[in-house]
Amino acid sequence: MTKVWTVNPQQVEAADSELQEAARLIREGKRVAFPTETVYGLGADARNAEAIAGIFTAKGRPADNPLIVHLAHRSQISDLTDRLDETSCRLMDAFWPGPLTLVLPAKPGAVAASVTAGLPTVAVRVPDHPVALRLIEAAGCPVAAPSANRSGRPSPTRAAHVLADLDGRIDGIVDGGPTGVGVESTVVEVVDGVVHVLRPGGVSAEQLRRVASRVLVRGELSAARSGSGDSAQQSASEWQAEEEAPPKSPGMKYTHYAPQGRLTVVSGEAADRISAWISGELRRAKEKGERTGVLTFDEHRTLYSSKADVIVSVGSIHSPESMARHLYDSLRSFDEEKVTVIFAEAIEEQGIGLAVMNRLLKAAGNRVMFV
Ligand code: TXA
Ligand code: MG
């Protein structure tokens, strides 16, 4: 049985008994999903190997994909690492609490070996969400929490998404309403003072550059265009700076976030060319008996009227934040509508748009059409 507690994030004090109960379950080695500012996480005591094994089983997650450890206070960082470089400290000053995860040298034995998938590093963040902070504080332990979806599915931005994937497989869910940012945290590792972005996310490259002078990040569309979809196989020359290839984030090699239908991302300079190409493909797909969908923007919706069975907008073309917030919910809605073929318009890789394109390309298994 999965227990659900409903908590108003604006009034966490009023939900003290619910959050204490959820925290007690975590202390007892159970698995409890909770909202963060990015997506819902599936939390367990990071020091308890059995509890962590339960997370991998519930999600169907490959054992070589390590978990992020969530803290309520930055001061707890000394429990997890005893080597903090100056750049990492500056990043924490600037972005914690918030959607930035730092990969740091792990203190041996600080967390269960399965949390780090046997790596010498540990990924850590302090989330910016009153429910998450209260719960982690009450649990009194570092809380390992991957996104609370079945492995490969879009990450959950609402408690209903968590239930759709994990009902009966986890012990509880704290329902704190929809999350804010909508895509996961940015994962970075600082190597010799250079910030390597292992996974783009809620903190943009532009924001990182305001704090650290050297930030390495890959353009997702340019990488797709050069034909190497798998970041694990990217050569150093495909990165924007001519420095050595960045360290890898194990999770980035897996197909992720995928809806059940076959998704293709369509990129190009001119909106009318994109919509004309998509419209032609929609017609062909319909003739083959497919149920068709388009992922577009408020401003472009009418271009597809009566051409697709399901038209979903991620928000205004002028608001990458809104696209991030609605992306996963939109991808899941195609499944609810049993759509079999989906076309998605690419967005500009500015700000959080880079993370949106990263997720969209992964959801499409890197199927991208340049028109
Ligand atoms: O916003 C988020 O980060 C959400 C919320 C719940 O906090 N969590 C999340 O966790 O997205 P998950 O497990 O879905 O993604 C964790 C990512 C994976 O790509 C994983 O490979 C990477 O972080 N990661 C974890 N530990 C790492 C390490 N020691 N070195 C490199 N990458 C690591
Ligand atoms: Mg995930």
CSV table of C-alpha atoms and ligand atoms in Angstrom, one decimal:
chain,number,residue,atom,x,y,z
A,1,MET,CA,0.0,0.0,0.0
A,2,THR,CA,1.2,3.5,-0.9
A,3,LYS,CA,0.1,6.0,1.7
A,4,VAL,CA,-0.6,9.6,0.4
A,5,TRP,CA,-0.3,12.7,2.6
A,6,THR,CA,-1.5,16.0,1.1
A,7,VAL,CA,0.5,18.9,2.3
A,8,ASN,CA,0.1,22.6,1.4
A,9,PRO,CA,3.7,23.8,0.7
A,10,GLN,CA,2.7,27.3,1.9
A,11,GLN,CA,1.7,25.9,5.3
A,12,VAL,CA,4.2,23.1,6.1
A,13,GLU,CA,3.8,23.9,9.9
A,14,ALA,CA,0.2,22.8,9.7
A,15,ALA,CA,1.3,19.4,8.3
A,16,ASP,CA,3.8,18.6,11.0
A,17,SER,CA,2.2,15.3,12.0
A,18,GLU,CA,2.0,14.1,8.3
A,19,LEU,CA,5.6,15.1,7.6
A,20,GLN,CA,6.8,13.5,10.9
A,21,GLU,CA,5.1,10.2,9.9
A,22,ALA,CA,6.6,10.3,6.4
A,23,ALA,CA,10.0,11.1,8.0
A,24,ARG,CA,9.6,8.2,10.4
A,25,LEU,CA,9.1,5.8,7.4
A,26,ILE,CA,12.3,7.1,5.8
A,27,ARG,CA,14.2,6.5,9.1
A,28,GLU,CA,12.7,3.0,9.2
A,29,GLY,CA,14.2,2.2,5.8
A,30,LYS,CA,11.1,2.8,3.7
A,31,ARG,CA,10.7,4.6,0.4
A,32,VAL,CA,8.7,7.9,0.4
A,33,ALA,CA,8.2,10.2,-2.6
A,34,PHE,CA,8.2,13.9,-2.0
A,35,PRO,CA,8.1,17.2,-4.1
A,36,THR,CA,11.2,19.2,-4.8
A,37,GLU,CA,11.3,22.5,-6.8
A,38,THR,CA,12.4,20.4,-9.8
A,39,VAL,CA,10.5,17.1,-9.9
A,40,TYR,CA,9.2,14.6,-7.4
A,41,GLY,CA,12.0,12.5,-5.8
A,42,LEU,CA,11.8,9.0,-4.3
A,43,GLY,CA,13.5,9.2,-1.0
A,44,ALA,CA,15.2,6.8,1.3
A,45,ASP,CA,17.9,6.9,4.0
A,46,ALA,CA,21.2,7.2,2.0
A,47,ARG,CA,23.1,5.2,4.7
A,48,ASN,CA,20.8,2.2,4.6
A,49,ALA,CA,21.8,-0.2,1.8
A,50,GLU,CA,18.6,-2.2,2.0
A,51,ALA,CA,16.4,0.9,1.7
A,52,ILE,CA,18.5,2.0,-1.3
A,53,ALA,CA,18.1,-1.4,-2.9
A,54,GLY,CA,14.4,-0.9,-2.6
A,55,ILE,CA,14.6,2.3,-4.6
A,56,PHE,CA,16.4,0.6,-7.5
A,57,THR,CA,13.8,-2.2,-7.5
A,58,ALA,CA,10.8,0.1,-7.3
A,59,LYS,CA,12.1,2.2,-10.2
A,60,GLY,CA,13.6,-0.7,-12.2
A,61,ARG,CA,16.7,1.4,-12.3
A,62,PRO,CA,20.1,0.1,-13.6
A,63,ALA,CA,22.5,-0.4,-10.6
A,64,ASP,CA,25.3,1.5,-12.3
A,65,ASN,CA,23.3,4.8,-12.2
A,66,PRO,CA,24.1,6.6,-9.0
A,67,LEU,CA,21.6,8.7,-6.9
A,68,ILE,CA,21.6,12.3,-5.7
A,69,VAL,CA,21.8,12.8,-2.0
A,70,HIS,CA,19.6,15.5,-0.6
A,71,LEU,CA,20.4,17.5,2.5
A,72,ALA,CA,18.3,20.0,4.5
A,73,HIS,CA,21.3,22.2,5.4
A,74,ARG,CA,24.5,22.9,3.6
A,75,SER,CA,26.4,22.4,6.9
A,76,GLN,CA,25.6,18.7,6.6
A,77,ILE,CA,27.9,18.5,3.6
A,78,SER,CA,30.9,17.6,5.9
A,79,ASP,CA,29.2,14.3,6.6
A,80,LEU,CA,29.5,13.4,2.9
A,81,THR,CA,32.8,14.8,1.8
A,82,ASP,CA,36.0,16.2,3.3
A,83,ARG,CA,37.4,17.8,0.2
A,84,LEU,CA,35.6,20.9,-1.0
A,85,ASP,CA,37.2,23.0,-3.7
A,86,GLU,CA,36.8,26.8,-3.8
A,87,THR,CA,34.6,26.8,-7.0
A,88,SER,CA,32.2,24.2,-5.6
A,89,CYS,CA,31.8,26.4,-2.5
A,90,ARG,CA,31.1,29.4,-4.6
A,91,LEU,CA,28.4,27.5,-6.5
A,92,MET,CA,26.8,26.4,-3.3
A,93,ASP,CA,26.8,30.0,-2.1
A,94,ALA,CA,25.1,31.1,-5.2
A,95,PHE,CA,22.6,28.3,-5.9
A,96,TRP,CA,21.7,26.5,-2.7
A,97,PRO,CA,19.0,25.8,-1.9
A,98,GLY,CA,18.2,25.2,-5.5
A,99,PRO,CA,18.3,23.1,-8.6
A,100,LEU,CA,22.1,22.5,-8.7
A,101,THR,CA,23.7,19.2,-7.9
A,102,LEU,CA,27.4,19.0,-7.1
A,103,VAL,CA,29.5,15.9,-7.7
A,104,LEU,CA,32.1,15.8,-4.9
A,105,PRO,CA,34.7,13.4,-3.6
A,106,ALA,CA,32.9,11.0,-1.3
A,107,LYS,CA,33.9,10.3,2.2
A,108,PRO,CA,34.3,6.6,2.4
A,109,GLY,CA,31.4,4.9,4.1
A,110,ALA,CA,29.3,8.1,4.4
A,111,VAL,CA,26.5,6.6,2.3
A,112,ALA,CA,25.7,3.1,1.1
A,113,ALA,CA,28.0,2.0,-1.8
A,114,SER,CA,24.9,1.5,-4.1
A,115,VAL,CA,24.0,5.3,-3.8
A,116,THR,CA,27.2,6.2,-5.6
A,117,ALA,CA,27.2,3.0,-7.8
A,118,GLY,CA,30.6,2.4,-6.5
A,119,LEU,CA,32.1,5.7,-7.7
A,120,PRO,CA,34.5,7.6,-5.6
A,121,THR,CA,32.2,10.6,-5.9
A,122,VAL,CA,28.9,11.6,-4.4
A,123,ALA,CA,26.2,13.9,-6.0
A,124,VAL,CA,24.7,16.3,-3.5
A,125,ARG,CA,22.1,19.0,-3.4
A,126,VAL,CA,19.9,21.1,-1.1
A,127,PRO,CA,16.5,21.4,-2.7
A,128,ASP,CA,14.5,24.6,-2.6
A,129,HIS,CA,11.1,23.4,-1.5
A,130,PRO,CA,9.6,23.8,1.9
A,131,VAL,CA,8.1,20.3,2.0
A,132,ALA,CA,11.4,18.6,0.9
A,133,LEU,CA,13.4,20.6,3.4
A,134,ARG,CA,11.1,19.9,6.3
A,135,LEU,CA,10.9,16.2,5.5
A,136,ILE,CA,14.6,15.7,5.2
A,137,GLU,CA,15.2,17.7,8.4
A,138,ALA,CA,12.7,15.5,10.2
A,139,ALA,CA,14.2,12.3,8.8
A,140,GLY,CA,17.5,13.4,10.3
A,141,CYS,CA,19.6,11.6,7.7
A,142,PRO,CA,20.9,12.3,4.2
A,143,VAL,CA,18.1,11.3,1.8
A,144,ALA,CA,19.0,9.7,-1.5
A,145,ALA,CA,16.3,10.5,-4.0
A,146,PRO,CA,16.2,9.8,-7.8
A,147,SER,CA,13.2,11.2,-9.7
A,148,ALA,CA,10.1,9.3,-8.6
A,149,ASN,CA,9.3,7.7,-12.0
A,150,ARG,CA,9.7,4.2,-13.4
A,151,SER,CA,13.1,4.1,-15.1
A,152,GLY,CA,12.9,5.4,-18.7
A,153,ARG,CA,9.6,7.3,-18.1
A,154,PRO,CA,9.2,11.1,-18.0
A,155,SER,CA,10.0,12.4,-14.5
A,156,PRO,CA,7.0,13.3,-12.3
A,157,THR,CA,6.0,16.9,-11.8
A,158,ARG,CA,2.8,15.9,-9.9
A,159,ALA,CA,1.9,13.3,-7.3
A,160,ALA,CA,-0.5,11.8,-9.8
A,161,HIS,CA,2.5,11.0,-12.1
A,162,VAL,CA,4.2,9.3,-9.2
A,163,LEU,CA,1.1,7.2,-8.5
A,164,ALA,CA,0.8,6.3,-12.1
A,165,ASP,CA,4.3,4.8,-12.1
A,166,LEU,CA,4.8,3.6,-8.6
A,167,ASP,CA,1.5,3.0,-6.8
A,168,GLY,CA,1.9,-0.1,-4.6
A,169,ARG,CA,5.7,-0.2,-5.2
A,170,ILE,CA,6.6,2.5,-2.6
A,171,ASP,CA,5.6,3.2,0.9
A,172,GLY,CA,4.3,6.7,0.7
A,173,ILE,CA,3.9,10.0,-1.3
A,174,VAL,CA,3.8,13.5,0.1
A,175,ASP,CA,1.6,15.3,-2.3
A,176,GLY,CA,2.7,19.0,-2.3
A,177,GLY,CA,1.1,19.9,-5.6
A,178,PRO,CA,2.8,20.5,-8.9
A,179,THR,CA,6.6,21.2,-8.8
A,180,GLY,CA,7.9,24.6,-10.1
A,181,VAL,CA,10.9,24.2,-12.3
A,182,GLY,CA,9.7,21.1,-14.0
A,183,VAL,CA,13.1,19.7,-15.2
A,184,GLU,CA,15.7,18.2,-12.9
A,185,SER,CA,18.7,19.9,-11.3
A,186,THR,CA,21.8,20.7,-13.2
A,187,VAL,CA,24.5,18.2,-12.3
A,188,VAL,CA,28.0,19.6,-12.3
A,189,GLU,CA,31.5,18.5,-11.4
A,190,VAL,CA,34.4,20.9,-10.8
A,191,VAL,CA,37.7,19.6,-12.1
A,192,ASP,CA,40.7,21.8,-11.7
A,193,GLY,CA,38.5,24.8,-11.3
A,194,VAL,CA,36.5,24.1,-14.5
A,195,VAL,CA,32.8,23.5,-14.1
A,196,HIS,CA,31.7,20.5,-16.2
A,197,VAL,CA,28.0,20.4,-16.8
A,198,LEU,CA,27.2,16.6,-16.7
A,199,ARG,CA,23.5,17.2,-17.1
A,200,PRO,CA,21.8,20.5,-18.0
A,201,GLY,CA,18.9,21.4,-15.7
A,202,GLY,CA,17.2,24.1,-13.6
A,203,VAL,CA,20.4,26.3,-13.3
A,204,SER,CA,21.4,27.5,-16.7
A,205,ALA,CA,24.9,27.6,-18.2
A,206,GLU,CA,24.5,31.4,-18.3
A,207,GLN,CA,23.8,31.5,-14.6
A,208,LEU,CA,26.8,29.3,-13.8
A,209,ARG,CA,29.0,31.6,-15.9
A,210,ARG,CA,28.1,34.5,-13.7
A,211,VAL,CA,29.7,32.7,-10.7
A,212,ALA,CA,32.5,30.6,-12.3
A,213,SER,CA,34.6,31.8,-15.2
A,214,ARG,CA,35.2,28.4,-16.8
A,215,VAL,CA,32.0,26.4,-17.6
A,216,LEU,CA,32.0,23.5,-20.1
A,217,VAL,CA,28.6,22.6,-21.6
A,218,ARG,CA,27.6,20.9,-24.7
A,219,GLY,CA,25.0,22.2,-27.2
A,220,GLU,CA,22.4,19.4,-27.5
A,221,LEU,CA,21.2,20.1,-31.0
A,222,SER,CA,24.7,20.7,-32.4
A,223,ALA,CA,25.7,17.3,-30.9
A,224,ALA,CA,22.7,15.6,-32.5
A,225,ARG,CA,23.4,17.3,-35.8
A,226,SER,CA,27.0,16.0,-35.8
A,227,GLY,CA,25.5,12.5,-35.5
A,228,SER,CA,26.6,11.3,-32.2
A,229,GLY,CA,23.6,11.1,-30.0
A,230,ASP,CA,25.0,9.3,-27.0
A,231,SER,CA,26.9,11.8,-24.7
A,232,ALA,CA,29.0,8.9,-23.5
A,233,GLN,CA,30.5,8.7,-27.0
A,234,GLN,CA,31.0,12.4,-27.6
A,235,SER,CA,34.5,13.4,-28.5
A,236,ALA,CA,36.1,16.4,-26.9
A,237,SER,CA,36.0,18.4,-30.1
A,238,GLU,CA,32.2,18.4,-30.0
A,239,TRP,CA,32.2,20.5,-26.8
A,240,GLN,CA,32.2,24.2,-26.9
A,241,ALA,CA,35.6,24.7,-25.2
A,242,GLU,CA,38.7,23.0,-26.4
A,243,GLU,CA,39.5,21.3,-23.2
A,244,GLU,CA,39.6,17.7,-22.2
A,245,ALA,CA,36.4,15.7,-22.4
A,246,PRO,CA,34.3,16.1,-19.3
A,247,PRO,CA,33.6,13.5,-16.7
A,248,LYS,CA,30.5,11.4,-17.4
A,249,SER,CA,27.3,11.3,-15.5
A,250,PRO,CA,26.3,7.6,-15.7
A,251,GLY,CA,22.6,8.4,-16.0
A,252,MET,CA,23.0,10.3,-19.2
A,253,LYS,CA,23.6,7.3,-21.3
A,254,TYR,CA,20.2,5.8,-20.8
A,255,THR,CA,17.1,6.5,-23.0
A,256,HIS,CA,14.9,8.5,-20.7
A,257,TYR,CA,11.7,10.5,-20.4
A,258,ALA,CA,10.2,8.6,-23.3
A,259,PRO,CA,6.5,8.7,-24.1
A,260,GLN,CA,5.0,5.4,-25.5
A,261,GLY,CA,4.5,6.9,-29.0
A,262,ARG,CA,7.4,7.4,-31.5
A,263,LEU,CA,8.7,10.9,-30.9
A,264,THR,CA,10.6,13.0,-33.5
A,265,VAL,CA,12.0,16.5,-32.7
A,266,VAL,CA,11.9,18.9,-35.6
A,267,SER,CA,14.4,21.8,-35.7
A,268,GLY,CA,14.9,24.6,-38.2
A,269,GLU,CA,15.2,28.4,-38.6
A,270,ALA,CA,11.7,29.1,-40.0
A,271,ALA,CA,8.5,28.2,-38.1
A,272,ASP,CA,6.5,27.9,-41.3
A,273,ARG,CA,9.0,25.4,-42.7
A,274,ILE,CA,8.8,23.4,-39.5
A,275,SER,CA,5.0,23.4,-39.4
A,276,ALA,CA,4.8,22.5,-43.2
A,277,TRP,CA,7.2,19.6,-42.7
A,278,ILE,CA,5.3,18.3,-39.6
A,279,SER,CA,2.0,18.7,-41.3
A,280,GLY,CA,3.1,16.5,-44.2
A,281,GLU,CA,4.4,13.9,-41.8
A,282,LEU,CA,1.1,14.0,-39.8
A,283,ARG,CA,-0.9,13.4,-43.0
A,284,ARG,CA,1.3,10.4,-43.9
A,285,ALA,CA,1.1,9.0,-40.4
A,286,LYS,CA,-2.7,9.3,-40.4
A,287,GLU,CA,-3.0,7.5,-43.7
A,288,LYS,CA,-1.1,4.6,-42.0
A,289,GLY,CA,-3.7,4.6,-39.2
A,290,GLU,CA,-1.5,6.2,-36.6
A,291,ARG,CA,-2.9,8.3,-33.8
A,292,THR,CA,-0.9,11.5,-34.1
A,293,GLY,CA,0.3,14.2,-31.7
A,294,VAL,CA,2.1,17.5,-31.9
A,295,LEU,CA,4.1,19.2,-29.1
A,296,THR,CA,4.1,22.9,-29.9
A,297,PHE,CA,3.8,26.4,-28.4
A,298,ASP,CA,0.7,28.6,-27.7
A,299,GLU,CA,1.6,30.8,-30.7
A,300,HIS,CA,1.9,27.9,-33.1
A,301,ARG,CA,-1.2,25.8,-32.0
A,302,THR,CA,-3.4,27.0,-34.8
A,303,LEU,CA,-0.9,25.9,-37.4
A,304,TYR,CA,-1.8,22.3,-36.6
A,305,SER,CA,-5.6,22.6,-36.1
A,306,SER,CA,-7.4,19.6,-37.5
A,307,LYS,CA,-4.0,18.1,-38.7
A,308,ALA,CA,-3.1,16.2,-35.5
A,309,ASP,CA,-5.4,14.1,-33.2
A,310,VAL,CA,-3.8,15.6,-30.1
A,311,ILE,CA,-2.1,19.1,-30.0
A,312,VAL,CA,-0.3,19.9,-26.8
A,313,SER,CA,1.3,23.3,-26.0
A,314,VAL,CA,4.2,23.6,-23.5
A,315,GLY,CA,3.4,27.3,-23.2
A,316,SER,CA,4.5,30.5,-24.9
A,317,ILE,CA,7.4,30.4,-27.3
A,318,HIS,CA,8.8,33.3,-25.4
A,319,SER,CA,9.0,31.5,-22.0
A,320,PRO,CA,11.5,28.6,-21.8
A,321,GLU,CA,10.6,28.4,-18.1
A,322,SER,CA,7.0,27.5,-19.0
A,323,MET,CA,8.2,24.9,-21.4
A,324,ALA,CA,10.4,23.3,-18.7
A,325,ARG,CA,7.5,23.4,-16.2
A,326,HIS,CA,5.1,21.7,-18.7
A,327,LEU,CA,7.4,19.3,-20.6
A,328,TYR,CA,7.0,16.1,-18.7
A,329,ASP,CA,3.3,16.5,-18.1
A,330,SER,CA,2.9,17.1,-21.8
A,331,LEU,CA,4.8,14.0,-22.7
A,332,ARG,CA,2.7,11.9,-20.3
A,333,SER,CA,-0.5,13.4,-21.8
A,334,PHE,CA,0.3,11.8,-25.1
A,335,ASP,CA,0.3,8.4,-23.4
A,336,GLU,CA,-3.0,9.1,-21.8
A,337,GLU,CA,-4.4,9.8,-25.3
A,338,LYS,CA,-2.8,6.7,-26.7
A,339,VAL,CA,-0.9,8.7,-29.3
A,340,THR,CA,1.4,6.5,-31.4
A,341,VAL,CA,3.3,9.1,-33.5
A,342,ILE,CA,4.4,12.5,-32.1
A,343,PHE,CA,6.3,15.5,-33.6
A,344,ALA,CA,7.8,18.1,-31.3
A,345,GLU,CA,9.1,21.5,-32.3
A,346,ALA,CA,12.6,22.2,-31.1
A,347,ILE,CA,13.2,25.2,-28.9
A,348,GLU,CA,16.1,27.6,-28.5
A,349,GLU,CA,18.9,26.3,-26.3
A,350,GLN,CA,19.1,29.5,-24.3
A,351,GLY,CA,18.8,29.5,-20.5
A,352,ILE,CA,16.8,26.5,-19.3
A,353,GLY,CA,15.9,25.8,-22.9
A,354,LEU,CA,19.2,23.8,-23.1
A,355,ALA,CA,17.8,21.4,-20.4
A,356,VAL,CA,14.4,21.2,-22.2
A,357,MET,CA,16.2,20.2,-25.5
A,358,ASN,CA,18.3,17.7,-23.6
A,359,ARG,CA,15.2,16.0,-22.2
A,360,LEU,CA,13.3,16.2,-25.5
A,361,LEU,CA,16.1,14.7,-27.5
A,362,LYS,CA,16.4,11.9,-25.0
A,363,ALA,CA,12.7,11.3,-25.1
A,364,ALA,CA,13.0,11.0,-28.8
A,365,GLY,CA,15.9,8.6,-28.6
A,366,ASN,CA,17.8,11.3,-30.5
A,367,ARG,CA,15.5,11.2,-33.5
A,368,VAL,CA,15.8,14.8,-34.8
A,369,MET,CA,14.9,16.2,-38.1
A,370,PHE,CA,16.6,19.5,-39.4
A,371,VAL,CA,14.3,21.2,-41.9
B,1,TXA,O1,16.2,17.6,-9.7
B,1,TXA,C1,16.8,16.5,-9.5
B,1,TXA,O2,18.0,16.3,-9.6
B,1,TXA,C2,15.9,15.3,-9.0
B,1,TXA,C3,15.2,15.7,-7.7
B,1,TXA,C4,14.4,14.6,-7.1
B,1,TXA,O3,16.2,16.1,-6.8
B,1,TXA,N1,16.6,14.1,-9.0
B,1,TXA,C5,17.1,13.5,-10.0
B,1,TXA,O4,17.7,12.3,-9.8
B,1,TXA,O5,16.9,13.9,-11.2
B,1,TXA,P1,18.0,11.2,-10.9
B,1,TXA,O6,18.4,10.0,-10.1
B,1,TXA,O7,16.8,11.0,-11.7
B,1,TXA,O8,19.2,11.7,-11.7
B,1,TXA,C6,20.5,11.8,-11.1
B,1,TXA,C7,21.5,12.1,-12.1
B,1,TXA,C8,21.8,10.9,-13.0
B,1,TXA,O9,22.1,11.4,-14.3
B,1,TXA,C9,23.1,10.3,-12.4
B,1,TXA,O10,23.8,9.6,-13.3
B,1,TXA,C10,23.8,11.6,-11.9
B,1,TXA,O11,22.8,12.4,-11.4
B,1,TXA,N2,24.7,11.3,-10.8
B,1,TXA,C11,24.5,10.9,-9.5
B,1,TXA,N3,25.6,10.6,-8.8
B,1,TXA,C12,26.6,10.9,-9.7
B,1,TXA,C13,28.0,10.9,-9.5
B,1,TXA,N4,28.6,10.5,-8.4
B,1,TXA,N5,28.8,11.2,-10.6
B,1,TXA,C14,28.2,11.6,-11.8
B,1,TXA,N6,26.9,11.7,-11.9
B,1,TXA,C15,26.1,11.3,-10.9
B,2,MG,MG,15.6,10.5,-13.3
